Amino acid sequence: MSASIRSVAVLGAGTMGAQIAAHFANAGVPALLLDLTDEVAREGLERARGLKPDPFFTSDIARLIETGGFDRDLARLRDVGWIVEAVVERIDVKQSLLERVDAVRRPGTIVTSNTSGIPIAALSAGRSDDFRRHWLGTHFFNPPRYLRLLEVIPTADTDPAVLNRVSRFADVHLGKGVVIAKDTPNFIANHIGLFGMIQVLRALETGEYTIEEIDAMTGPALGRPKSATFRTADIAGIDVLGHVARNLTEHLPDHEARALFRLPPLVDALIERGWIGEKAGQGFYKRERPRATAAAETAPSDILTLDPATLTYRAKLPARLPPLDAARPIEDVGARIRSLFLGHDKVGTFLRRTLGATLIYTARIALSIAHSIDDVDRAMKWGFGWELGPFETWDAIGVREVLEAVGDHAQVPSLLDQVLRAGSNRFREDGVPTAGPGLQILKAAKDRQRIVRRNPGASLVDIGDGVLALEFHSKMNAIGADTIQMLHAGVKEAAANFQALVVGNDAPNFSAGANLMLLLLEAQEGNWDEIDAMVRAFQGATQALRYGDVPVVSCPAGLTLGGGCEIVLHADRVQAAAETYIGLVEVGVGLIPAGGGTKEMLARMVDGLPAQANLLPFVQRAFETIGFAKVSTSAEDGRRLGYLRPLDQSTMNRERVMADAKALALERVRERYHKPAPRAIPVGGGGVLAALKLGVHLAWRAGRISDHDATIGRVLASILSGGSLPHQTIVSETYLLDLEREAFLKLCGEPKTLDRIQYTLKTGKTLRN
């Protein structure tokens, strides 16, 4: 059972099947995508290629997927190691197809179903002994690339070695958070999620709350996605909501349990009208396109909201809920939920009615659907994007406080009774433990009190085996004076007492870039010497990373922008999370990269060119990457853009990035790492500068860029061509860093740059002025 899975087949090229095949391809695993006919399968693959968000890391990854039809190509299943069934959610259709699969599969081939709730054991009824030993459920969440949860459901016949093999492969190669679920209707996450959704729908039915108010109360305020309740339902499909509820009402064991999942009439009415959400253009919200005019081509759509009482759409209303405004400054999500839940106001009443009921129901059924409360919390966090799982929420509010606040509960579930009898008020003292070895090693080191040094912006942590980690922990991991100070300290500490340095963290985002507020305040005061010193310090830090006495491995993940990108660019090696969105975005706030990013991108683009080569095409690439503030859509896309090199690596599972980076750092030690020699970098001089400036002028004349964009473009062109040098020549890194710093200071003095910075700080968006 130890052989690796080198190829897969996915049966069914619908929305889920095609995206599951795409994610196997993202992992480098060739996939055979089958449907009724090859034509149907090809159409499904083409639909997947047009989806947003994109299921593929890069467009060319789709070449790893071949298509075929059940009518002609089932025999090809003999050549694959794993077959995933993802056809229509009908037990008869699935069983019929699996019978045909059993007849052609090679003994030992793993077969799984992506059903969202049909009993797994029932699907394998009548199959061969070898089939049933290699059979289990693998429930991916939509979209499979972006949602981490994979519920794995074995049956009584499943070989434990098969279960372990699938779980390990999904964890390491697909980047999944694997939860072993019991074979019960809708498994774990959809079961609990649907119960919570029904409580919210019943609150809506009372007429006491608007759709906008409910979405305001059930989104980021509770540590949940911005799409909250009704926008999420529209995205997932209201018809899918109906199907999941129907499956539960058909398969739950008793009448009382089934009654809990009867959807309110409103949902049936929407499904009957075909108002099933985003794919139909309307559901709880309706996207109304502007009338066909020239201006309408660029005008945003109007979003209307459903009036449940009349089943008509009205203008979207603001949700005016003062308790939410009062709780917004509470950064700790558990403390914020507790404050809102216990409030004697409209928000508190709503949460006790909905969240309170969901917490009690979850405590009642948890161990009948999952093997532990930890698995329940992981399922809801990984599958629905909750910051806190249900039992973490119990702990944040307090078991007694929830029970007292909710009041009318018939019988205290045994899980709660055990907590209370033990004299406690919570399930756990330290939250959900890591799911396995090699996961979140930075957190584990901090739990063992291995912090070497700390300030408000960053920490140095001993992660074992002679490797030091530098962790950012400011808000959005923005880079300020504290972070820069710790970068310098980390390089020195690693050189003195460790073998290697790893720069990374466990947060969703590696770093959103520099502390713009600090920069804005200094620029408004005209403190140019302070800004100059800040930039010099940051340049010194990135150069120290590049020329350190020990190998430095950076670990980008999520947003890795501006200064965060520059830190990554200067590491000896990179171990990136597969979902890394990396880019030099400074032009969006009227600046250029000045922490060595401009210099480094130029050096990468011209590296290895013969003497007197025509530099313009290569410099042009660096100019466009920086000038258009290009951000990768994945780590693999970051390689295409030049932010990552061919020798840099990526990790599919975000929680394994630090462990893989540590292993890479130790590999560099074993290779007898020597710090690189300073580089001499070719620049194009006046000829390249003239060509770049001409391009800027033509773009400005055509109206594609603004006046200030043109100003920034000319400044950037000057750096990349070597400043005022008349001819192609060789310059030092220090020379280019000086050009960066001078340009940065010049742009900080531009009123339109300050306007851009202010706008971004206020709105989170970029201003084109």
Short mmCIF file of N, CA, C and O in Angstrom, two decimals, residues 37-119:
data_model
loop_
_atom_site.label_atom_id
_atom_site.label_comp_id
_atom_site.label_asym_id
_atom_site.label_seq_id
_atom_site.Cartn_x
_atom_site.Cartn_y
_atom_site.Cartn_z
N THR A 37 -19.93 10.98 -22.58
CA THR A 37 -19.14 10.91 -23.81
C THR A 37 -17.93 11.81 -23.67
O THR A 37 -17.89 12.67 -22.78
N ASP A 38 -16.98 11.64 -24.57
CA ASP A 38 -15.81 12.50 -24.55
C ASP A 38 -16.21 13.95 -24.76
O ASP A 38 -15.63 14.86 -24.16
N GLU A 39 -17.19 14.18 -25.61
CA GLU A 39 -17.63 15.56 -25.88
C GLU A 39 -18.16 16.21 -24.61
O GLU A 39 -17.85 17.37 -24.31
N VAL A 40 -18.97 15.49 -23.86
CA VAL A 40 -19.51 16.03 -22.61
C VAL A 40 -18.38 16.33 -21.63
O VAL A 40 -18.38 17.37 -20.96
N ALA A 41 -17.40 15.43 -21.57
CA ALA A 41 -16.27 15.65 -20.67
C ALA A 41 -15.46 16.87 -21.08
O ALA A 41 -15.04 17.66 -20.23
N ARG A 42 -15.23 17.03 -22.38
CA ARG A 42 -14.47 18.19 -22.85
C ARG A 42 -15.21 19.49 -22.55
O ARG A 42 -14.60 20.49 -22.17
N GLU A 43 -16.52 19.47 -22.71
CA GLU A 43 -17.32 20.66 -22.40
C GLU A 43 -17.22 20.99 -20.91
O GLU A 43 -17.13 22.16 -20.52
N GLY A 44 -17.25 19.97 -20.06
CA GLY A 44 -17.10 20.20 -18.62
C GLY A 44 -15.76 20.80 -18.27
O GLY A 44 -15.66 21.71 -17.44
N LEU A 45 -14.70 20.30 -18.93
CA LEU A 45 -13.37 20.84 -18.68
C LEU A 45 -13.27 22.29 -19.14
O LEU A 45 -12.69 23.13 -18.43
N GLU A 46 -13.86 22.60 -20.28
CA GLU A 46 -13.84 23.99 -20.77
C GLU A 46 -14.60 24.92 -19.83
O GLU A 46 -14.18 26.05 -19.59
N ARG A 47 -15.71 24.45 -19.28
CA ARG A 47 -16.45 25.28 -18.31
C ARG A 47 -15.58 25.55 -17.10
O ARG A 47 -15.55 26.67 -16.57
N ALA A 48 -14.88 24.52 -16.65
CA ALA A 48 -14.01 24.70 -15.47
C ALA A 48 -12.92 25.72 -15.76
O ALA A 48 -12.57 26.53 -14.89
N ARG A 49 -12.38 25.71 -16.98
CA ARG A 49 -11.32 26.66 -17.31
C ARG A 49 -11.81 28.11 -17.30
O ARG A 49 -11.01 29.03 -17.16
N GLY A 50 -13.11 28.30 -17.45
CA GLY A 50 -13.67 29.66 -17.43
C GLY A 50 -14.19 30.11 -16.09
O GLY A 50 -14.70 31.23 -15.96
N LEU A 51 -14.09 29.25 -15.06
CA LEU A 51 -14.64 29.60 -13.75
C LEU A 51 -13.80 30.65 -13.05
O LEU A 51 -12.59 30.74 -13.24
N LYS A 52 -14.47 31.46 -12.23
CA LYS A 52 -13.82 32.39 -11.32
C LYS A 52 -14.37 32.14 -9.93
O LYS A 52 -15.57 32.12 -9.75
N PRO A 53 -13.51 31.94 -8.92
CA PRO A 53 -12.05 31.93 -9.00
C PRO A 53 -11.54 30.72 -9.78
O PRO A 53 -12.19 29.68 -9.81
N ASP A 54 -10.38 30.88 -10.38
CA ASP A 54 -9.81 29.89 -11.28
C ASP A 54 -9.46 28.61 -10.53
O ASP A 54 -8.73 28.65 -9.54
N PRO A 55 -9.94 27.45 -10.99
CA PRO A 55 -9.58 26.20 -10.32
C PRO A 55 -8.15 25.75 -10.60
O PRO A 55 -7.65 24.85 -9.93
N PHE A 56 -7.49 26.35 -11.59
CA PHE A 56 -6.12 25.98 -11.95
C PHE A 56 -5.13 27.00 -11.41
O PHE A 56 -5.39 28.20 -11.43
N PHE A 57 -3.95 26.53 -10.98
CA PHE A 57 -2.88 27.42 -10.55
C PHE A 57 -2.42 28.30 -11.72
O PHE A 57 -2.20 29.49 -11.57
N THR A 58 -2.22 27.69 -12.89
CA THR A 58 -1.89 28.41 -14.12
C THR A 58 -2.65 27.75 -15.26
O THR A 58 -3.03 26.57 -15.17
N SER A 59 -2.88 28.47 -16.34
CA SER A 59 -3.71 27.95 -17.42
C SER A 59 -3.13 26.71 -18.08
O SER A 59 -3.86 25.82 -18.51
N ASP A 60 -1.79 26.61 -18.14
CA ASP A 60 -1.20 25.48 -18.85
C ASP A 60 -1.26 24.17 -18.06
O ASP A 60 -0.98 23.10 -18.60
N ILE A 61 -1.66 24.24 -16.79
CA ILE A 61 -1.78 23.01 -15.99
C ILE A 61 -2.88 22.11 -16.53
O ILE A 61 -2.84 20.88 -16.37
N ALA A 62 -3.86 22.69 -17.23
CA ALA A 62 -4.96 21.89 -17.78
C ALA A 62 -4.46 20.81 -18.75
O ALA A 62 -5.19 19.86 -19.03
N ARG A 63 -3.24 20.95 -19.23
CA ARG A 63 -2.72 19.95 -20.16
C ARG A 63 -2.56 18.58 -19.49
O ARG A 63 -2.45 17.54 -20.18
N LEU A 64 -2.56 18.53 -18.16
CA LEU A 64 -2.43 17.27 -17.45
C LEU A 64 -3.75 16.50 -17.40
O LEU A 64 -3.79 15.38 -16.89
N ILE A 65 -4.82 17.08 -17.92
CA ILE A 65 -6.12 16.42 -17.89
C ILE A 65 -6.47 15.91 -19.29
O ILE A 65 -6.49 16.67 -20.26
N GLU A 66 -6.76 14.63 -19.38
CA GLU A 66 -7.30 14.03 -20.60
C GLU A 66 -8.77 13.75 -20.38
O GLU A 66 -9.22 13.54 -19.25
N THR A 67 -9.54 13.73 -21.45
CA THR A 67 -10.97 13.48 -21.33
C THR A 67 -11.35 12.20 -22.07
O THR A 67 -10.59 11.69 -22.90
N GLY A 68 -12.51 11.70 -21.74
CA GLY A 68 -13.03 10.50 -22.39
C GLY A 68 -14.46 10.27 -21.98
O GLY A 68 -15.04 11.05 -21.21
N GLY A 69 -15.04 9.18 -22.48
CA GLY A 69 -16.45 8.89 -22.21
C GLY A 69 -16.65 7.53 -21.59
O GLY A 69 -15.86 6.60 -21.83
N PHE A 70 -17.72 7.41 -20.80
CA PHE A 70 -18.07 6.11 -20.24
C PHE A 70 -18.35 5.10 -21.37
O PHE A 70 -18.18 3.90 -21.19
N ASP A 71 -18.81 5.61 -22.53
CA ASP A 71 -19.19 4.72 -23.62
C ASP A 71 -17.99 4.00 -24.24
O ASP A 71 -18.13 2.88 -24.74
N ARG A 72 -16.81 4.61 -24.20
CA ARG A 72 -15.66 4.03 -24.89
C ARG A 72 -14.40 3.86 -24.03
O ARG A 72 -13.51 3.10 -24.40
N ASP A 73 -14.32 4.57 -22.93
CA ASP A 73 -13.02 4.70 -22.25
C ASP A 73 -12.95 4.12 -20.85
O ASP A 73 -11.96 4.33 -20.15
N LEU A 74 -13.97 3.38 -20.40
CA LEU A 74 -13.91 2.85 -19.04
C LEU A 74 -12.73 1.91 -18.85
O LEU A 74 -12.16 1.81 -17.75
N ALA A 75 -12.33 1.23 -19.91
CA ALA A 75 -11.19 0.30 -19.78
C ALA A 75 -9.91 1.02 -19.38
O ALA A 75 -8.99 0.42 -18.81
N ARG A 76 -9.84 2.33 -19.65
CA ARG A 76 -8.64 3.10 -19.29
C ARG A 76 -8.48 3.23 -17.77
O ARG A 76 -7.42 3.63 -17.28
N LEU A 77 -9.52 2.88 -17.03
CA LEU A 77 -9.43 2.93 -15.57
C LEU A 77 -8.43 1.92 -15.03
O LEU A 77 -7.98 2.06 -13.88
N ARG A 78 -8.08 0.94 -15.81
CA ARG A 78 -7.07 -0.04 -15.38
C ARG A 78 -5.71 0.61 -15.12
O ARG A 78 -4.89 0.07 -14.39
N ASP A 79 -5.48 1.77 -15.72
CA ASP A 79 -4.15 2.38 -15.68
C ASP A 79 -3.98 3.42 -14.58
O ASP A 79 -2.92 4.04 -14.49
N VAL A 80 -5.02 3.65 -13.76
CA VAL A 80 -4.93 4.71 -12.75
C VAL A 80 -4.87 4.10 -11.36
O VAL A 80 -5.27 2.96 -11.14
N GLY A 81 -4.39 4.90 -10.41
CA GLY A 81 -4.26 4.43 -9.03
C GLY A 81 -5.43 4.81 -8.13
O GLY A 81 -5.60 4.23 -7.05
N TRP A 82 -6.21 5.81 -8.56
CA TRP A 82 -7.33 6.29 -7.72
C TRP A 82 -8.45 6.73 -8.66
O TRP A 82 -8.22 7.49 -9.59
N ILE A 83 -9.65 6.24 -8.40
CA ILE A 83 -10.83 6.61 -9.17
C ILE A 83 -11.78 7.37 -8.25
O ILE A 83 -12.15 6.87 -7.18
N VAL A 84 -12.16 8.59 -8.64
CA VAL A 84 -13.08 9.41 -7.85
C VAL A 84 -14.41 9.51 -8.60
O VAL A 84 -14.46 10.03 -9.72
N GLU A 85 -15.46 9.02 -7.99
CA GLU A 85 -16.81 9.11 -8.60
C GLU A 85 -17.43 10.43 -8.20
O GLU A 85 -17.49 10.77 -7.01
N ALA A 86 -17.91 11.19 -9.20
CA ALA A 86 -18.51 12.50 -8.92
C ALA A 86 -19.67 12.77 -9.87
O ALA A 86 -19.82 13.87 -10.38
N VAL A 87 -20.51 11.75 -10.09
CA VAL A 87 -21.66 11.93 -10.98
C VAL A 87 -22.85 12.43 -10.18
O VAL A 87 -22.75 12.72 -8.99
N VAL A 88 -23.99 12.54 -10.83
CA VAL A 88 -25.19 13.13 -10.24
C VAL A 88 -25.54 12.43 -8.92
O VAL A 88 -25.30 11.23 -8.74
N GLU A 89 -26.10 13.19 -7.98
CA GLU A 89 -26.40 12.69 -6.64
C GLU A 89 -27.66 11.82 -6.62
O GLU A 89 -28.67 12.17 -5.99
N ARG A 90 -27.59 10.68 -7.31
CA ARG A 90 -28.65 9.69 -7.28
C ARG A 90 -28.04 8.33 -7.02
O ARG A 90 -27.13 7.90 -7.73
N ILE A 91 -28.53 7.66 -6.01
CA ILE A 91 -27.91 6.41 -5.60
C ILE A 91 -27.96 5.37 -6.70
O ILE A 91 -27.01 4.59 -6.90
N ASP A 92 -29.06 5.33 -7.48
CA ASP A 92 -29.16 4.33 -8.54
C ASP A 92 -28.15 4.57 -9.65
O ASP A 92 -27.52 3.64 -10.16
N VAL A 93 -27.95 5.85 -10.01
CA VAL A 93 -26.98 6.18 -11.06
C VAL A 93 -25.57 5.84 -10.59
O VAL A 93 -24.77 5.25 -11.33
N LYS A 94 -25.25 6.18 -9.37
CA LYS A 94 -23.92 5.91 -8.83
C LYS A 94 -23.67 4.40 -8.75
O LYS A 94 -22.60 3.91 -9.15
N GLN A 95 -24.64 3.66 -8.23
CA GLN A 95 -24.44 2.22 -8.09
C GLN A 95 -24.26 1.54 -9.44
O GLN A 95 -23.42 0.64 -9.59
N SER A 96 -25.01 1.97 -10.43
CA SER A 96 -24.89 1.40 -11.76
C SER A 96 -23.50 1.65 -12.35
O SER A 96 -22.88 0.74 -12.92
N LEU A 97 -23.00 2.87 -12.19
CA LEU A 97 -21.68 3.19 -12.72
C LEU A 97 -20.59 2.43 -11.97
O LEU A 97 -19.64 1.91 -12.58
N LEU A 98 -20.73 2.33 -10.65
CA LEU A 98 -19.72 1.64 -9.87
C LEU A 98 -19.66 0.15 -10.19
O LEU A 98 -18.59 -0.48 -10.12
N GLU A 99 -20.79 -0.43 -10.57
CA GLU A 99 -20.78 -1.82 -11.02
C GLU A 99 -19.91 -1.98 -12.26
O GLU A 99 -19.13 -2.93 -12.39
N ARG A 100 -20.01 -1.04 -13.18
CA ARG A 100 -19.19 -1.08 -14.40
C ARG A 100 -17.71 -0.85 -14.06
O ARG A 100 -16.81 -1.45 -14.65
N VAL A 101 -17.46 0.04 -13.10
CA VAL A 101 -16.08 0.31 -12.68
C VAL A 101 -15.47 -0.96 -12.07
O VAL A 101 -14.31 -1.31 -12.36
N ASP A 102 -16.23 -1.66 -11.24
CA ASP A 102 -15.74 -2.86 -10.59
C ASP A 102 -15.31 -3.91 -11.61
O ASP A 102 -14.35 -4.67 -11.39
N ALA A 103 -15.95 -3.90 -12.76
CA ALA A 103 -15.66 -4.90 -13.78
C ALA A 103 -14.34 -4.63 -14.52
O ALA A 103 -13.76 -5.55 -15.10
N VAL A 104 -13.88 -3.36 -14.50
CA VAL A 104 -12.69 -3.02 -15.30
C VAL A 104 -11.48 -2.58 -14.47
O VAL A 104 -10.36 -2.58 -14.98
N ARG A 105 -11.70 -2.19 -13.22
CA ARG A 105 -10.59 -1.67 -12.42
C ARG A 105 -9.57 -2.77 -12.14
O ARG A 105 -9.90 -3.96 -12.06
N ARG A 106 -8.34 -2.37 -11.93
CA ARG A 106 -7.28 -3.29 -11.55
C ARG A 106 -7.39 -3.55 -10.05
O ARG A 106 -7.64 -2.63 -9.27
N PRO A 107 -7.23 -4.78 -9.58
CA PRO A 107 -7.26 -5.04 -8.13
C PRO A 107 -6.27 -4.13 -7.40
O PRO A 107 -5.14 -3.93 -7.85
N GLY A 108 -6.70 -3.60 -6.29
CA GLY A 108 -5.86 -2.69 -5.51
C GLY A 108 -6.08 -1.23 -5.83
O GLY A 108 -5.58 -0.36 -5.12
N THR A 109 -6.84 -0.94 -6.90
CA THR A 109 -7.12 0.46 -7.23
C THR A 109 -8.10 1.05 -6.24
O THR A 109 -9.15 0.46 -5.94
N ILE A 110 -7.78 2.23 -5.73
CA ILE A 110 -8.66 2.93 -4.78
C ILE A 110 -9.83 3.52 -5.54
O ILE A 110 -9.67 4.10 -6.63
N VAL A 111 -11.03 3.38 -4.98
CA VAL A 111 -12.23 3.99 -5.56
C VAL A 111 -12.93 4.76 -4.45
O VAL A 111 -13.16 4.23 -3.35
N THR A 112 -13.27 6.01 -4.72
CA THR A 112 -13.96 6.83 -3.71
C THR A 112 -15.11 7.58 -4.36
O THR A 112 -15.17 7.73 -5.58
N SER A 113 -16.03 8.05 -3.53
CA SER A 113 -17.16 8.84 -4.00
C SER A 113 -17.11 10.23 -3.40
O SER A 113 -16.79 10.39 -2.21
N ASN A 114 -17.46 11.20 -4.21
CA ASN A 114 -17.54 12.60 -3.75
C ASN A 114 -18.96 12.96 -3.31
O ASN A 114 -19.28 14.13 -3.19
N THR A 115 -19.80 11.98 -3.08
CA THR A 115 -21.16 12.29 -2.65
C THR A 115 -21.15 13.22 -1.44
O THR A 115 -20.28 13.11 -0.57
N SER A 116 -22.11 14.11 -1.41
CA SER A 116 -22.19 15.05 -0.28
C SER A 116 -23.03 14.50 0.86
O SER A 116 -23.16 15.16 1.88
N GLY A 117 -23.59 13.29 0.70
CA GLY A 117 -24.38 12.80 1.82
C GLY A 117 -25.00 11.42 1.67
O GLY A 117 -25.53 10.88 2.63
N ILE A 118 -24.99 10.83 0.47
CA ILE A 118 -25.53 9.48 0.32
C ILE A 118 -24.65 8.51 1.12
O ILE A 118 -23.42 8.59 1.06
N PRO A 119 -25.26 7.58 1.88
CA PRO A 119 -24.45 6.66 2.68
C PRO A 119 -23.40 5.93 1.85
O PRO A 119 -23.71 5.34 0.82
#
